[in-house]
Short mmCIF file of N, CA, C and O in Angstrom, two decimals:
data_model
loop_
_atom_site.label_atom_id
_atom_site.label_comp_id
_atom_site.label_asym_id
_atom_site.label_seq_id
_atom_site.Cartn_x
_atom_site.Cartn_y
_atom_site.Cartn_z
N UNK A 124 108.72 -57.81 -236.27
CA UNK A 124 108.49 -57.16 -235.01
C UNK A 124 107.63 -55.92 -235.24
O UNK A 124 107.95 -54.95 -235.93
N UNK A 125 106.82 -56.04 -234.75
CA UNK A 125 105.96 -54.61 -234.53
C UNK A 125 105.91 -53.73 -233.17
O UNK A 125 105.94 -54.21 -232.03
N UNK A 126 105.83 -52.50 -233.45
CA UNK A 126 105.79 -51.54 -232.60
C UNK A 126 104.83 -50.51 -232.36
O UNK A 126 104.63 -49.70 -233.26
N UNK A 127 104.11 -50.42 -231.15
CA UNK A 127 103.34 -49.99 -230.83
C UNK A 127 102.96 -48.43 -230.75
O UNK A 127 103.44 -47.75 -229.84
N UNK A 128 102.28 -47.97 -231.50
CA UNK A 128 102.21 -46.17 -231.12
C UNK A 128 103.12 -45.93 -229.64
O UNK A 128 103.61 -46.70 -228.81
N UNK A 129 103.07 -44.51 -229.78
CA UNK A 129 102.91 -44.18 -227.90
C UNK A 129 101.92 -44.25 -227.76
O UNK A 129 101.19 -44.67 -228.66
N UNK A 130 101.35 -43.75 -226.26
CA UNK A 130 99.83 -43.63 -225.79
C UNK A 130 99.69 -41.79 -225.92
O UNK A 130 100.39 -40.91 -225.43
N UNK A 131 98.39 -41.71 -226.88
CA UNK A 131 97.86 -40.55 -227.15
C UNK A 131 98.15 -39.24 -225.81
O UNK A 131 97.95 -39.48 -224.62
N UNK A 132 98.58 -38.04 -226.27
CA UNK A 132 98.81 -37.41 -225.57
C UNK A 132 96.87 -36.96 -224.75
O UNK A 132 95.91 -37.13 -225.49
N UNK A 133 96.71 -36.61 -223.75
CA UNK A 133 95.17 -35.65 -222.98
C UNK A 133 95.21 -34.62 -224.00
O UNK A 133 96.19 -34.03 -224.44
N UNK A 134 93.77 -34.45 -224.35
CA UNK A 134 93.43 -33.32 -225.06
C UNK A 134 93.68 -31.91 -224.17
O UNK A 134 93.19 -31.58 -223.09
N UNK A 135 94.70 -31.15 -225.12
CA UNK A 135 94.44 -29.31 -224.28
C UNK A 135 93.60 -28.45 -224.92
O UNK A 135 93.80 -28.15 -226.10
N UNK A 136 92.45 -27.90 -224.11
CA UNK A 136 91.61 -27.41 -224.28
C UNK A 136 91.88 -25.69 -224.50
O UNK A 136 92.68 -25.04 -223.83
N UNK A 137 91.08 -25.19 -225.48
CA UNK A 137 92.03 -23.93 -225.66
C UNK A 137 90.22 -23.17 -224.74
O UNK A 137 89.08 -23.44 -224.34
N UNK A 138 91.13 -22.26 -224.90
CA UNK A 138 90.31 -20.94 -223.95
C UNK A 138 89.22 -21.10 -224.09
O UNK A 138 89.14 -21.98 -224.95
N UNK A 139 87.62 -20.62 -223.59
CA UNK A 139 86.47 -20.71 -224.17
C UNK A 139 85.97 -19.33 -223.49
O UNK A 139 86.34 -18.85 -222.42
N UNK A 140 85.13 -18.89 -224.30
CA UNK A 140 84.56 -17.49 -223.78
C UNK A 140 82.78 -17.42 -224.23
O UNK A 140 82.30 -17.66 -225.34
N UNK A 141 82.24 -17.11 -223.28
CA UNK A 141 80.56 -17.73 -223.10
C UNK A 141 80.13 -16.23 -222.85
O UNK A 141 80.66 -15.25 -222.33
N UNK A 142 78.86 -16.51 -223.48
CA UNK A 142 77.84 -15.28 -223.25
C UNK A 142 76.58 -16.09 -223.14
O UNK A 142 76.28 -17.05 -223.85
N UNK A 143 75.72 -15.46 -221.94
CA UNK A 143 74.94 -15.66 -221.28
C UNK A 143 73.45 -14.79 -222.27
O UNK A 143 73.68 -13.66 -222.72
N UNK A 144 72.17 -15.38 -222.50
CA UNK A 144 71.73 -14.96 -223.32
C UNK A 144 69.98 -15.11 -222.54
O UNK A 144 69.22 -16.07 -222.56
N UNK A 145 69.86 -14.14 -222.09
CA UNK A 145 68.11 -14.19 -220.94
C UNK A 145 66.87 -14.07 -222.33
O UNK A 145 66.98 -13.30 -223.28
N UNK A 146 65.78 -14.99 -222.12
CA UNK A 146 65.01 -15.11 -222.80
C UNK A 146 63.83 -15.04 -222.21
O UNK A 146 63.85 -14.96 -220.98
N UNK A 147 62.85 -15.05 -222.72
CA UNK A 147 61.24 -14.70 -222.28
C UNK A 147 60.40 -16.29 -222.26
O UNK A 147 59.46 -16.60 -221.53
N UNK A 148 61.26 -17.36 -223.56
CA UNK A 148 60.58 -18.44 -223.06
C UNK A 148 61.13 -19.16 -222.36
O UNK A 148 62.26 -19.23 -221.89
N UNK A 149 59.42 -20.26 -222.26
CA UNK A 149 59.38 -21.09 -221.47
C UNK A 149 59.46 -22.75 -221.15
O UNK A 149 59.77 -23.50 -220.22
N UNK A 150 59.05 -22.80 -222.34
CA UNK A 150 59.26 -23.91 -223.07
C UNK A 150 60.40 -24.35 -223.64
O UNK A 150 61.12 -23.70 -224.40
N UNK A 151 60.68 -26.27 -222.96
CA UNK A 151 62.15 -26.11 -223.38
C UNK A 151 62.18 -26.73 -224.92
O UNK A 151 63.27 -26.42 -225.40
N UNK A 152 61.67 -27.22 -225.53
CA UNK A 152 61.51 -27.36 -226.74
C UNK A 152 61.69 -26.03 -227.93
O UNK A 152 62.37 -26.10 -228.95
N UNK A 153 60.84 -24.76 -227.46
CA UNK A 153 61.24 -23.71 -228.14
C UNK A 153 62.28 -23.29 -228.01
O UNK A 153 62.79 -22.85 -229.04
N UNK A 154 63.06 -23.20 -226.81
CA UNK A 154 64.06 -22.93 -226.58
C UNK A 154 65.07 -23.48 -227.42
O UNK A 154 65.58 -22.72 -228.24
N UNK A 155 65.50 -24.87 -227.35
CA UNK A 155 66.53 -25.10 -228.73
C UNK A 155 66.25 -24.82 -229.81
O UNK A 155 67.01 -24.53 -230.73
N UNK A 156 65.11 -24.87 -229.81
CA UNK A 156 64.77 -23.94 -231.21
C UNK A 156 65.44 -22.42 -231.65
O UNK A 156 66.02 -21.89 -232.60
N UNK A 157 64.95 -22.10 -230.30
CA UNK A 157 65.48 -20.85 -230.67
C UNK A 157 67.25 -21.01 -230.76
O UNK A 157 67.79 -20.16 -231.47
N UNK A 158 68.04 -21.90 -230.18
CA UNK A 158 69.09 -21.71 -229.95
C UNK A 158 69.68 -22.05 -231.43
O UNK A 158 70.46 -21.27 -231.99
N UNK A 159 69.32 -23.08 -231.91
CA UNK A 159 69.65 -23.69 -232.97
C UNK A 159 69.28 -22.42 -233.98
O UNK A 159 70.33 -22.29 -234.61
N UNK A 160 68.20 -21.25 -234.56
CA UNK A 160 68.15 -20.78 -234.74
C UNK A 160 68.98 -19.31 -234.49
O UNK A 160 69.17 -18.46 -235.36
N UNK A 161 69.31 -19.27 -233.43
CA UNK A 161 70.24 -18.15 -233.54
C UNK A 161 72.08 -18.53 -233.24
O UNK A 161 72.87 -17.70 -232.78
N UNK A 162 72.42 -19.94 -233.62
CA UNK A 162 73.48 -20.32 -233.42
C UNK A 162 73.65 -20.26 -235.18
O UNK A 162 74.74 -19.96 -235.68
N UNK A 163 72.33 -20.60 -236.10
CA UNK A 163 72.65 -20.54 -237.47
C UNK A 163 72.61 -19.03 -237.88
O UNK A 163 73.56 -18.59 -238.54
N UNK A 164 71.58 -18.21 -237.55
CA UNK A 164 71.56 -16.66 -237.69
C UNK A 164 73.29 -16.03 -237.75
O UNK A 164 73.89 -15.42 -238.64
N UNK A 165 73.73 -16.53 -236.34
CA UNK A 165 74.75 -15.65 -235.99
C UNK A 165 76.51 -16.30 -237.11
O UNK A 165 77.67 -15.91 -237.04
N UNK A 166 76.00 -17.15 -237.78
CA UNK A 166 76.70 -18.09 -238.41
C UNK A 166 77.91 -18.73 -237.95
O UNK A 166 78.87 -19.02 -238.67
N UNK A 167 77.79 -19.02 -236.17
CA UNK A 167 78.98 -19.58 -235.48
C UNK A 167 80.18 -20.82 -236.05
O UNK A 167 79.81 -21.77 -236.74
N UNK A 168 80.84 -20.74 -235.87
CA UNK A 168 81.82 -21.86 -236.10
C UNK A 168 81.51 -23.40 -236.00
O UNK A 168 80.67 -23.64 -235.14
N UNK A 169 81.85 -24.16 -236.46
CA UNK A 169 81.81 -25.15 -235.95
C UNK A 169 82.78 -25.22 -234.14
O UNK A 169 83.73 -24.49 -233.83
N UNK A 170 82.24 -26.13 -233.40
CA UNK A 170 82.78 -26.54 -232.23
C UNK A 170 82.24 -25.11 -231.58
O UNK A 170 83.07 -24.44 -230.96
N UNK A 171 80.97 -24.66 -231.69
CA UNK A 171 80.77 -23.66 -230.85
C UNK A 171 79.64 -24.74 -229.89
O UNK A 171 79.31 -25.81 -230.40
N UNK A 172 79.14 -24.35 -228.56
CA UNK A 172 78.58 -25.01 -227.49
C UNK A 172 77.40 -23.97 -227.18
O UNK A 172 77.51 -22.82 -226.77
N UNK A 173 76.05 -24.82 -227.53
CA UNK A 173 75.12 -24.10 -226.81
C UNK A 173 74.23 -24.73 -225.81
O UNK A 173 73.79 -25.87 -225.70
N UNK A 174 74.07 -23.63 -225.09
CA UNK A 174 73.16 -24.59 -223.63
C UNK A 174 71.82 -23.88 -223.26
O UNK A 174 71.78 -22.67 -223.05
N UNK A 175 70.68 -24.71 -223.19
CA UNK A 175 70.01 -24.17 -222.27
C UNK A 175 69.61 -24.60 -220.63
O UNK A 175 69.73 -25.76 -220.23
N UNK A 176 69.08 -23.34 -219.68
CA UNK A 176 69.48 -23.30 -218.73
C UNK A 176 67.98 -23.15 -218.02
O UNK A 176 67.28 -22.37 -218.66
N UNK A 177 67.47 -23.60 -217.10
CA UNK A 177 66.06 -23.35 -216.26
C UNK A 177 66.12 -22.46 -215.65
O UNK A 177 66.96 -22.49 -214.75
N UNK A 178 65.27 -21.19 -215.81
CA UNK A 178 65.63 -20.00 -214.63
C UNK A 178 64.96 -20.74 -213.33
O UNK A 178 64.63 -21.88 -213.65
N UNK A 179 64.71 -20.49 -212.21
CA UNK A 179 63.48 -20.33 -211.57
C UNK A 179 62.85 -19.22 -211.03
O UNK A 179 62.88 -18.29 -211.83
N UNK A 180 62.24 -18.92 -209.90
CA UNK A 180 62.20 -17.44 -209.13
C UNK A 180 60.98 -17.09 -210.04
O UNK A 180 60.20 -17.72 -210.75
N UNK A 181 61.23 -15.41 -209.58
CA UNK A 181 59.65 -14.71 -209.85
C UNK A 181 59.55 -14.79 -211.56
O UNK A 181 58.35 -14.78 -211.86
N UNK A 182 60.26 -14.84 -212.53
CA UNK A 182 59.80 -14.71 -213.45
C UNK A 182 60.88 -16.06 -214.71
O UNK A 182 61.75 -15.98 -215.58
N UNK A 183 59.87 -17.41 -213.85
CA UNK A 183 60.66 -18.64 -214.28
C UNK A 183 60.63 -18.75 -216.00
O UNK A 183 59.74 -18.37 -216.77
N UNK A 184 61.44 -19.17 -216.18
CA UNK A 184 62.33 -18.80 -218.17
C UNK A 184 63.51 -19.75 -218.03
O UNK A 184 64.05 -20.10 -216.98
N UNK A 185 63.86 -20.14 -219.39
CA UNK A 185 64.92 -20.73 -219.94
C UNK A 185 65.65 -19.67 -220.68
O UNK A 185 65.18 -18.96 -221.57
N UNK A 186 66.86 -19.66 -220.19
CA UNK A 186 68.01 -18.85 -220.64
C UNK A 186 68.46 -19.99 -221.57
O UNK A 186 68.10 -21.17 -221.59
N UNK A 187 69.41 -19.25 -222.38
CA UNK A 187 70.55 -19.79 -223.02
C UNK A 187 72.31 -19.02 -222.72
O UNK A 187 72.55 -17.97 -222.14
N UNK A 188 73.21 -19.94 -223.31
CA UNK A 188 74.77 -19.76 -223.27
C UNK A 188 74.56 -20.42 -224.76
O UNK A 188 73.68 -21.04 -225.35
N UNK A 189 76.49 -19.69 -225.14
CA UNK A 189 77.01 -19.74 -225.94
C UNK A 189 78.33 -20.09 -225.53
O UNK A 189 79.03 -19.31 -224.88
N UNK A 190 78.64 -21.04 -225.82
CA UNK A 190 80.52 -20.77 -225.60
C UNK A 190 81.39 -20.95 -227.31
O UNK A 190 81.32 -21.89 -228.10
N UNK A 191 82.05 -19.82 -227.38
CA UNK A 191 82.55 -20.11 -228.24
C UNK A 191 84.35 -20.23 -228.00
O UNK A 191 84.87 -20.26 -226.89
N UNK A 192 85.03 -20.30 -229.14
CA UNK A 192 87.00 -20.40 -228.88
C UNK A 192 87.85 -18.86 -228.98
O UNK A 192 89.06 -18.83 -228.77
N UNK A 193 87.24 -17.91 -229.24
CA UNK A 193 87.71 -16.71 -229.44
C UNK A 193 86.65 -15.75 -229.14
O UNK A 193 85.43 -15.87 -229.09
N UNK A 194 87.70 -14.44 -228.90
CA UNK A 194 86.67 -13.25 -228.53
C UNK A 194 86.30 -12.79 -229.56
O UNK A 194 85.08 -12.80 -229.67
N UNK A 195 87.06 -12.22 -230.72
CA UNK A 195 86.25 -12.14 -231.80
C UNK A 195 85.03 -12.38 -232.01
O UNK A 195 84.08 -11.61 -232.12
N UNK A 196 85.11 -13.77 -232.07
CA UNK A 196 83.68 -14.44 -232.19
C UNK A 196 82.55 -13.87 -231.39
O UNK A 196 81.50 -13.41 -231.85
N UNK A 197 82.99 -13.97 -229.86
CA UNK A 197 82.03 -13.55 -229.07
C UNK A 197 81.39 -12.42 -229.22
O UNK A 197 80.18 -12.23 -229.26
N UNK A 198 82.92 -11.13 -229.35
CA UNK A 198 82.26 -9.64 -229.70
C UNK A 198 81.00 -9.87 -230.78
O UNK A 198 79.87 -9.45 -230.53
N UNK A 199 81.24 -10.45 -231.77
CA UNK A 199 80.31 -10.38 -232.94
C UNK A 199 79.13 -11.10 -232.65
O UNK A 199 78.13 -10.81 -233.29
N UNK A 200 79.08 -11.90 -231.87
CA UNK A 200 77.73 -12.92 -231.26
C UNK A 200 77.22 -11.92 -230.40
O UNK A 200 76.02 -11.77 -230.62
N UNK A 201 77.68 -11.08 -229.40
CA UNK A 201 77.49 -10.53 -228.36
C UNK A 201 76.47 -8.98 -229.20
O UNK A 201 75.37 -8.48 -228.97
N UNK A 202 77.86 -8.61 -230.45
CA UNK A 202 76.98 -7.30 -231.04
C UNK A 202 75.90 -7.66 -231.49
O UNK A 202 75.00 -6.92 -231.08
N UNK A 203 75.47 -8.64 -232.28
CA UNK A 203 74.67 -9.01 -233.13
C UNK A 203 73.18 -9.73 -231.78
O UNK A 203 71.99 -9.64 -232.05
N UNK A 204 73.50 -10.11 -231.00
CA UNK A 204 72.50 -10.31 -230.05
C UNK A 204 71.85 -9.13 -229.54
O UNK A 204 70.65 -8.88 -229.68
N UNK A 205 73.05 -8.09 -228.69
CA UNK A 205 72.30 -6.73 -228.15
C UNK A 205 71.47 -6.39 -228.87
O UNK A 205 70.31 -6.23 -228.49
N UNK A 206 71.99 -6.13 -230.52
CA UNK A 206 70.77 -5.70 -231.74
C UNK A 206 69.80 -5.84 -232.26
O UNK A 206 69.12 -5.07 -232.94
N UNK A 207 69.61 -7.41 -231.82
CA UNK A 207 68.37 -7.99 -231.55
C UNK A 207 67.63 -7.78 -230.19
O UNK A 207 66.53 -8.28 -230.42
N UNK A 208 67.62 -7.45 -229.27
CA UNK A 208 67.48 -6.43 -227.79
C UNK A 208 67.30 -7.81 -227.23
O UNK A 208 66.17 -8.31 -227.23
N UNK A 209 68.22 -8.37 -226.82
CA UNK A 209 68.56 -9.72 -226.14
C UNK A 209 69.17 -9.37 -224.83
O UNK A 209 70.26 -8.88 -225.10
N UNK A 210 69.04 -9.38 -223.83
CA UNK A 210 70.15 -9.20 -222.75
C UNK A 210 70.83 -9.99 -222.14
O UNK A 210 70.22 -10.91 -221.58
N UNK A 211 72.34 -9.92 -222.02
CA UNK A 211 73.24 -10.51 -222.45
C UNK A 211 73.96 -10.64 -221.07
O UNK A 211 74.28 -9.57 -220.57
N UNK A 212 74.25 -11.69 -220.43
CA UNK A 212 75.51 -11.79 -219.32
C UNK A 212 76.82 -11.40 -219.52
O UNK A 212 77.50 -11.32 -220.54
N UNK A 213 77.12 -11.11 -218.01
CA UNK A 213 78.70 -10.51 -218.38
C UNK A 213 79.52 -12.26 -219.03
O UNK A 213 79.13 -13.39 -218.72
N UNK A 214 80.59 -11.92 -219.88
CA UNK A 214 81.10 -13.28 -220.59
C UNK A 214 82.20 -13.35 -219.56
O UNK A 214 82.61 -12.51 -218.77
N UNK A 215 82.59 -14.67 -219.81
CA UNK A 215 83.60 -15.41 -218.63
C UNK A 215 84.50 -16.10 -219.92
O UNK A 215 83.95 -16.50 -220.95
N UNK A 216 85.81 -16.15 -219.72
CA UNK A 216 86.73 -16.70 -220.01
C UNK A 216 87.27 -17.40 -219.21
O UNK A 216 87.61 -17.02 -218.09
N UNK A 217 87.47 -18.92 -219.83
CA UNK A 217 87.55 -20.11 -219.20
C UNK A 217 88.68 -20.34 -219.70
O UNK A 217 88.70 -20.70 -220.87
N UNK A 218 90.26 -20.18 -218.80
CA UNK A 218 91.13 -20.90 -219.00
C UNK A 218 91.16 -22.25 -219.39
O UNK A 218 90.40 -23.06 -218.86
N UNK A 219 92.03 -22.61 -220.32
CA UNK A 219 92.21 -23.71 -220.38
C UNK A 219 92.63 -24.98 -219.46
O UNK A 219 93.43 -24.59 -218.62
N UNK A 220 92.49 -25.76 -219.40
CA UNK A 220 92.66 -26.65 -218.60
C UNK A 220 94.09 -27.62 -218.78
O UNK A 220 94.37 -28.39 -219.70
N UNK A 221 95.03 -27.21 -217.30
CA UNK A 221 96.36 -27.28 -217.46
C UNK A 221 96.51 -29.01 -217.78
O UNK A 221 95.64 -29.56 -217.11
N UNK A 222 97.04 -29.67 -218.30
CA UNK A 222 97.69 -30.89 -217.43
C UNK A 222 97.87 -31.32 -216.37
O UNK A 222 98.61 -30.57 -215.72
N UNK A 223 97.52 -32.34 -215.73
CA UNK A 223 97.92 -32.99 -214.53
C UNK A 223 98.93 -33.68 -214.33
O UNK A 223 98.92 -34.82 -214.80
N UNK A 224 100.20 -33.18 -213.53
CA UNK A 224 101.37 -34.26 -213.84
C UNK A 224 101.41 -34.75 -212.15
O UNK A 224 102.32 -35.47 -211.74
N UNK A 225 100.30 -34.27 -211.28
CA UNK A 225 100.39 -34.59 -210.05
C UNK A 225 99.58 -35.86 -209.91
O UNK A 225 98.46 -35.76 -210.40
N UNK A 226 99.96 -37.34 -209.21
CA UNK A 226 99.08 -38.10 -209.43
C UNK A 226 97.78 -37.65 -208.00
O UNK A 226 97.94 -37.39 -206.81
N UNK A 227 96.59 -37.74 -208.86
CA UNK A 227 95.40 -37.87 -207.58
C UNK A 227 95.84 -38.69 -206.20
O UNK A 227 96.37 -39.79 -206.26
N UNK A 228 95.59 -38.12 -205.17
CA UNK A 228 95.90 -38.84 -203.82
C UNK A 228 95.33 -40.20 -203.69
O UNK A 228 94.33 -40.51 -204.34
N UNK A 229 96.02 -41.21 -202.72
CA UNK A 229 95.54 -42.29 -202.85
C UNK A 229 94.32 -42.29 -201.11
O UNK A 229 94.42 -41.90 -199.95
N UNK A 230 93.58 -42.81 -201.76
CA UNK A 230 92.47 -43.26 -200.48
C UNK A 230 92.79 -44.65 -199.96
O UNK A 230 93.14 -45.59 -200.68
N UNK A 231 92.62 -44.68 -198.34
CA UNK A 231 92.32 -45.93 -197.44
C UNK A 231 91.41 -46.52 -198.31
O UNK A 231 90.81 -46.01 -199.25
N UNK A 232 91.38 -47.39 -197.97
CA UNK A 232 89.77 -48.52 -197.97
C UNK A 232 89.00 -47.91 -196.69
O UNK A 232 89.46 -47.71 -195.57
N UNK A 233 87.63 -47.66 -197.19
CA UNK A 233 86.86 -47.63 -195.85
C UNK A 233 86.87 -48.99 -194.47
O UNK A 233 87.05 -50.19 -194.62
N UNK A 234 86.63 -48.33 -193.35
CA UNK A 234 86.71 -49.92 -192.53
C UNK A 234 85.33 -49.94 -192.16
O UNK A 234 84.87 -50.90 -191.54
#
C-alpha cells in the first residue's frame, strides 16, 4: 500500500521592501544593463527583483525598482545609490500576502 504526500502547503511570501531608482536613460536595453550592473555593484542577495519601468511625460526615461526581503538590505542599496547621486523613491513595504481560507464567490452563468 502506498501513501500519498499531503498536498503542498501555498507559498508565504515574506515582506518585500522596493526602492524606486529615476534614471536619465532611454533606452531599454541600456537600462538592464544598467540594472544588472548595479544589482552586481550593490552585491544584492540572491531572490532580489529588479524592474524596469517606462516613464512618459515631459522628460520620457526608464526608471528602475529594486525589491529586496529586508530593510537592511534596502538601507544599504538605498545608501550606496544616493552616493552615486541617483534619486531614489520613497520605499514601500509590501506586506506579505495572507492566506486565503475564504473560498472566492461563486458566479451565475451568464444568460
Amino acid at each position: 500500500m502506498t501513501t500519498e504526500p499531503p498536498p503542498a502547503s501555498p507559498p508565504v511570501s515574506s515582506p518585500s521592501y522596493v526602492v524606486g531608482i529615476d534614471t536619465a536613460v532611454t533606452d531599454l536595453r541600456e537600462a538592464d544593463h544598467l540594472l544588472r550592473s548595479l544589482a552586481a555593484e550593490l552585491a544584492l542577495p540572491e531572490g532580489t527583483f529588479g524592474c524596469t519601468h517606462l516613464v512618459r511625460g515631459d522628460r520620457p526615461r526608464i526608471a528602475l525598482s529594486l525589491t529586496v526581503a529586508s530593510e537592511p538590505v534596502l538601507a544599504a542599496a538605498r545608501a550606496k545609490l544616493a552616493g552615486r547621486g541617483y534619486a531614489l523613491s520613497d520605499t514601500a513595504r509590501t506586506p506579505p500576502a495572507a492566506p486565503s481560507s475564504t473560498p472566492a464567490p461563486r458566479r451565475s452563468p451568464a444568460r
